[in-house]
Amino acid sequence: MNTRQQSKLTHCWYGKPLGSDRKLRTSQYKGIVIISESSKTEIYIQLGDFILVEGVNADQPYVAQLVDLYEDGAQHKRAVVQWFCRLEEIPQNKRKLLKREISAQEVFFDQVLGYDTDIAAETIIKSIMVVPLHLGEELPIITLNKEPTFYVKQSWDGKCFKVLSPDTFSKLKEANKKRGVITNTSKAFIPSDILTPAKKEMESVVRSAAKPKKVDMEIESKHSSSKSSLAKERHSQRVANNDIKTPTARKKLELNSPTRSKGRLLGCEVLDLLDDDCDAIAPLQPSATKRKVKFTSEILGSPPKIPCSNKSTSSTSVTAEHHQSFSDTIRLSPCTEVKEFSDEDKDLREKDGIPSLGGYRKQSSQSPVLTPRSRRTCAQKTSALIAEQISMLDQEDFLSDSDSSYSSSSEEEEDDDVPCTPKKKTKSSRIFSTPKSSRNSAVHTPAKTLRKTPLKETPRTPRNATPEIPRRIQAAQEPASVLEEARLRLHVSAIPESLPCREEEFQDIYNFVESKLIDGTGGCMYISGVPGTGKTATVHEVIRCLQQAAENDELPPFQFVEINGMKLTDPHQAYVQILEFLTGQKVTATHAAVLLAKLFSTPGPKRKTTVLIVDELDLLWTRKQNVMYNLFDWPTQRHSKLIILAIANTMDLPERIMMNRVASRLGLTRMSFQPYTYKQLQQIVSSRLKGVKAFEEDAVQLVSRKVAALSGDARRCLDICRRATEICELSRQKRAPEMVRMAHVTEAIDEMFSSPYVSAIRNASLHEQIFLKAILAEFRRAGVEEATVQQIYHHHVALCRMEGLQSPTVSETMAICSRLGACRLLLMEASNKYLHMRVRLNLSQDDVMYALREE
Amino acid sequence: QHRHLLELLKRTTVHGESNSALIIGPRGSGKTALLNHVLKDLREMREVRENLLEDPFLPGLLQTNDKVALKEITRQLQLENVVGDKVFGSFAENLAFLLEALRKGSRTSSCPILFVLDEFDLFVHHKNQTLLYNLFDISQSAQTPVTVIGLTCRQDILELLEKRVKSRFSHRQIYVMNSFDFKQYIKMFKKQLSLPAEFPDEPFAQKWNNNVQHLSEDKTVQDVLQKLFHHSKDLHSLHLLLMLAVSAVTVHHPLLTAADLQEASRQHSTDSKANIVHGLSVLEICLIIAMKHLNEVYDGEPFNFQMVYNEFQKFIQRKAHSMYNFEKPVVMKAFEHLLQLELVQPLERPSVRAQREYLLMKLLLDSSQIMDALQVYPNCPTDVKQWAASSLSWL
């Protein structure tokens, strides 16, 4: 998408060069103009602006701040940037260091040193906004702004996250402010001291209303409830006949409804109220105190309404939960949130003065008249508890005071219909005061996991569900005996700690990749060897070691991509898979090829080296060989940083099936894995069996020799050993546990290598045997190892006459013939030729003779 | 064999060990029966049942290519619900999806899967053997425990596998052979025919079973069975024979007799082509006899219609007394009828240019078949019979 867009963008300098360096023949500029031909718009970008830079993934361009612009000697427009990195760019294993959820719009101030900050100016796409925030602050959602906006809270230096240092913070802020003046963005970012308190108030409520996180819903509405006393009073005054609405609104505010939808409703309502009041705030201010009294009296009237309308929803737990989450949020972000809160409260106090508080006090002191005294004390106890909690968090006295008074009042209001003991109360508050891990997460996680793991029964699952085989109910049994243990270790899938007998190859590959990684260049290596000689295992081991080294910062980090020719349905699918590994995009094969070619041929600013393993290379062969050509062409590009390890079976694959231009690009770095010798096989088996006394030394040697003589396939060797343990186990039943002896191994070998033909012939029916004899006779007669059924049939009839058997009809003979053909004892032509079908033996005549003579 | 297979599957389910095996044996030797029996035994074991063994069964004749097979696997693994929402686009996505699903599991956590590939040899012919490679690869790596069992009748199956597929196969081959002798065959015959103990009409069941016992000792019945046994040890053919015999049983004829079996055996072993010859007209028979003579003269070389017609003309002129001299088009028509019955077969496709009379043909009957058919042919003129028997005398 962006690739097309980009092609129509023209970049030119804005204004005259600021200064130039004669020596380097560069000249600096203060801005750049991007002209888009399609829409005829011009985007003007200045130094210090935040920009999007074209990246690996077209849908997710990089975020950066423009630091410098210059034109170098070769007339190339260059730009120096300060990077920001997205969450996706941070390695998976480091993400958990964050310990919080990150929204898609959040970026990190990038302090990783490895990245190239000097980029081509042509890669700049457009300008954006990056807003610095304090750690605890929530992301505001700006709907009025068309431009995409990002938020930065922390910096990332490749190893850990840090809070933004004050000067970077202010620098970013400054950049924003400057930009704000230029582009006339929303006032939300103009420093707050310019604004009137009322406006600020509105802003915070707007923010609270739109806030996505539930936890914060409560605290914000809490604010607004205290503020709404101010707002509502006016509202009630202005809209005198709307009395019924006010108490319900108030009720909602105080209950701090736990459900999200309600919260949103509440937010909207408050927003409405405030919107109305904003205009009227100035004239109303002087008379605020007077109306306060009126308001409280109104409140006093409302309590009877609240309990009755509220019976279903209100419970102690509701409020208690609210307190809990409230304190949670406070704990989460003690320094910022609370400060903001207290600031606002101070503002409130300045505006309303003590009377507002007094109003609350009055209310709380008056409502107890309705309730028994004991309950009031319990409420006070809880409020004291909460106050204690909050004071622990170093809060200002005033805040805790108002908070506790608030909570007590709300609690008392609801306690009217829910009788409760002080004990329960304190208990609940104690429970809820447990640190943040608790309740919210506990409630939410089950639902989430349910949705994520697609059960069989669930009719609808999310689109990108990860498929899963159902869990087994019973745990797999652990190996009980020595033999079982040995069998487990001998399974091919068991990963040994080290790969014996491949140290040299390992070192070679390791050195190759390591040197390329350090140089930051690309390269190819071709690895060949017969199946089962440990090619893939060795390469994987190398990658594992390299990854470990990269994690320990001994090597530059790299990306690892693996494709297997056998696991692709079509050679062109290779592009799709590689692209998906690299960027997570899913596109068609042809588009993927274009994107990859672009990716590897253009200098990317933040690109890591990519190590690509191509297993079963020969299956990527196509008539035009364009897949292979591209694969091996990319590493030769200057900017690709691509290392390819190609694996295949045949040693001379490049010469045999590749065209010259492909083969030459593959280069001459080759390595071939020799089949294992019997000593190596022996070592492999014994290294796997280290510590388990299950095999006789001679038995292992026999297996190794046998396999080495045939193929040198380690898989085969392990399979035979495994089968031997099974045979041993079966025969063991009678006697005490024993080791795998020669006899068992021989049996296993016989089982695996025995030819089935002879026994198949011996177990065939009489006429089938006669038919085979007839074939032999006919072959001998004609001297050709091929005969038609008709000829054989004559011999067959003659043989039957000799044996004194009833001769079969032609149909029966045909049936016999086809049965033997199905077993592939015979090779036959297509059966529509009937009698003239030609037949040939699939095994040597001697074998047939041998098999038939025995009886 | 049974024990071997049982052990193998038990290890997969209980220990989560991956394996692959092939069951090889001729047709009708009970490969599928063996597998089903083992699976039944396996399900009766407590520990196995709890582990919820899944087994996609893939008949090779239905899964004509890997794409169909993959869809079938997802369906049988009941993953299609997950898939349901996805637009199941390409084969590649399918494969990736399934591989991912299988890769997720580990030895100890996910429940073992048993893949049964019936007619394994047909899977071998799929392009690149992708499915087999992937299945074997899973069974050789630390992923979801799977057991791949292939059923095939081809003895040379291993030679058909590609080298890397072969390397990943764990080379367990279980051979199933028909190694029983005639006594066991008779026993099987009795067992097949006997009524089970839970049959509702008990006195009849007893009578029937006595009869079966009696039959099995009868000489003629044993002869019939012996003949069948010599032809094939395949149990399917025994079933077929018994089915034919039992279908003769009616209310009035409640018990099976030896004659029934003999009749069935006769039906079972009749020659299909000879049967067709029975229904031909005299002219067509004459043409076939002419072809037979031509075959003898030219030692199996192909002939064309003109040669057959000439031969027929010779016969008419010299020997025939009862035969009417047919016009050439009539003879041609009869010849084409034979062609349609596939008693003769053209060597090459009929082309527009070649005249029909000169198209080269081959006879698909053996002379013995012709003679047999003539023996039983009703109202066959004697001169035709003589001509058939003694061709060379007048040439």
mmCIF file of N, CA and C in Angstrom, chain B residues 3 25 28 76 97 111 116 142 167 201 215 232 237 242 251 254 257 259-260 271-272 288 291 297:
data_model
loop_
_atom_site.group_PDB
_atom_site.id
_atom_site.type_symbol
_atom_site.label_atom_id
_atom_site.label_comp_id
_atom_site.label_asym_id
_atom_site.label_seq_id
_atom_site.Cartn_x
_atom_site.Cartn_y
_atom_site.Cartn_z
ATOM 1 N N ARG B 3 0.107 -58.818 18.911
ATOM 2 C CA ARG B 3 0.738 -58.329 20.126
ATOM 3 C C ARG B 3 1.683 -57.171 19.807
ATOM 4 N N GLY B 25 0.386 -56.886 3.569
ATOM 5 C CA GLY B 25 -0.117 -58.230 3.350
ATOM 6 C C GLY B 25 -0.998 -58.247 2.129
ATOM 7 N N GLY B 28 -7.226 -59.226 1.312
ATOM 8 C CA GLY B 28 -8.056 -60.190 2.013
ATOM 9 C C GLY B 28 -7.326 -60.982 3.071
ATOM 10 N N GLN B 76 -11.607 -34.702 10.659
ATOM 11 C CA GLN B 76 -11.676 -35.811 11.598
ATOM 12 C C GLN B 76 -11.065 -35.467 12.944
ATOM 13 N N PHE B 97 -1.511 -24.507 8.711
ATOM 14 C CA PHE B 97 -2.430 -24.554 9.853
ATOM 15 C C PHE B 97 -2.313 -25.868 10.598
ATOM 16 N N CYS B 111 -2.790 -35.016 23.531
ATOM 17 C CA CYS B 111 -3.197 -36.400 23.468
ATOM 18 C C CYS B 111 -2.780 -37.007 22.150
ATOM 19 N N VAL B 116 -4.343 -43.449 10.436
ATOM 20 C CA VAL B 116 -4.394 -44.699 9.692
ATOM 21 C C VAL B 116 -4.532 -44.360 8.219
ATOM 22 N N ALA B 142 9.889 -33.933 18.464
ATOM 23 C CA ALA B 142 9.237 -33.816 19.758
ATOM 24 C C ALA B 142 8.013 -32.922 19.666
ATOM 25 N N SER B 167 13.866 -42.191 5.151
ATOM 26 C CA SER B 167 14.747 -42.037 6.300
ATOM 27 C C SER B 167 13.951 -41.684 7.549
ATOM 28 N N ASP B 201 -34.264 -68.261 17.437
ATOM 29 C CA ASP B 201 -34.919 -69.560 17.280
ATOM 30 C C ASP B 201 -33.906 -70.660 17.597
ATOM 31 N N LEU B 215 -21.972 -80.962 6.942
ATOM 32 C CA LEU B 215 -21.465 -80.512 5.643
ATOM 33 C C LEU B 215 -19.948 -80.497 5.612
ATOM 34 N N SER B 232 -7.396 -69.552 -4.138
ATOM 35 C CA SER B 232 -6.963 -68.391 -3.378
ATOM 36 C C SER B 232 -7.253 -68.610 -1.904
ATOM 37 N N SER B 237 -13.128 -64.481 -0.938
ATOM 38 C CA SER B 237 -13.697 -65.386 -1.930
ATOM 39 C C SER B 237 -14.522 -66.481 -1.249
ATOM 40 N N LEU B 242 -19.927 -68.711 -0.063
ATOM 41 C CA LEU B 242 -20.950 -69.058 0.918
ATOM 42 C C LEU B 242 -22.197 -68.204 0.713
ATOM 43 N N VAL B 251 -37.766 -70.987 2.602
ATOM 44 C CA VAL B 251 -38.606 -71.585 3.655
ATOM 45 C C VAL B 251 -38.777 -73.074 3.396
ATOM 46 N N PRO B 254 -34.898 -75.355 3.907
ATOM 47 C CA PRO B 254 -34.303 -74.623 5.030
ATOM 48 C C PRO B 254 -32.833 -74.917 5.274
ATOM 49 N N THR B 257 -27.377 -77.676 1.445
ATOM 50 C CA THR B 257 -26.910 -79.009 1.051
ATOM 51 C C THR B 257 -25.603 -78.892 0.291
ATOM 52 N N ALA B 259 -25.133 -79.960 -2.609
ATOM 53 C CA ALA B 259 -25.425 -79.595 -3.994
ATOM 54 C C ALA B 259 -25.464 -78.082 -4.158
ATOM 55 N N ASP B 260 -26.006 -77.428 -3.157
ATOM 56 C CA ASP B 260 -26.039 -75.967 -3.194
ATOM 57 C C ASP B 260 -24.635 -75.401 -3.318
ATOM 58 N N ASP B 271 -16.235 -69.086 -16.529
ATOM 59 C CA ASP B 271 -15.421 -68.141 -17.285
ATOM 60 C C ASP B 271 -16.330 -67.072 -17.894
ATOM 61 N N SER B 272 -15.984 -65.830 -17.679
ATOM 62 C CA SER B 272 -16.886 -64.760 -18.099
ATOM 63 C C SER B 272 -16.958 -64.639 -19.618
ATOM 64 N N ILE B 288 -15.667 -66.235 -35.168
ATOM 65 C CA ILE B 288 -14.683 -66.478 -34.106
ATOM 66 C C ILE B 288 -13.825 -67.691 -34.429
ATOM 67 N N MET B 291 -11.325 -66.709 -36.901
ATOM 68 C CA MET B 291 -10.216 -65.986 -36.248
ATOM 69 C C MET B 291 -9.289 -66.946 -35.536
ATOM 70 N N VAL B 297 -2.710 -70.275 -37.716
ATOM 71 C CA VAL B 297 -1.866 -70.215 -38.909
ATOM 72 C C VAL B 297 -0.741 -69.206 -38.737
#
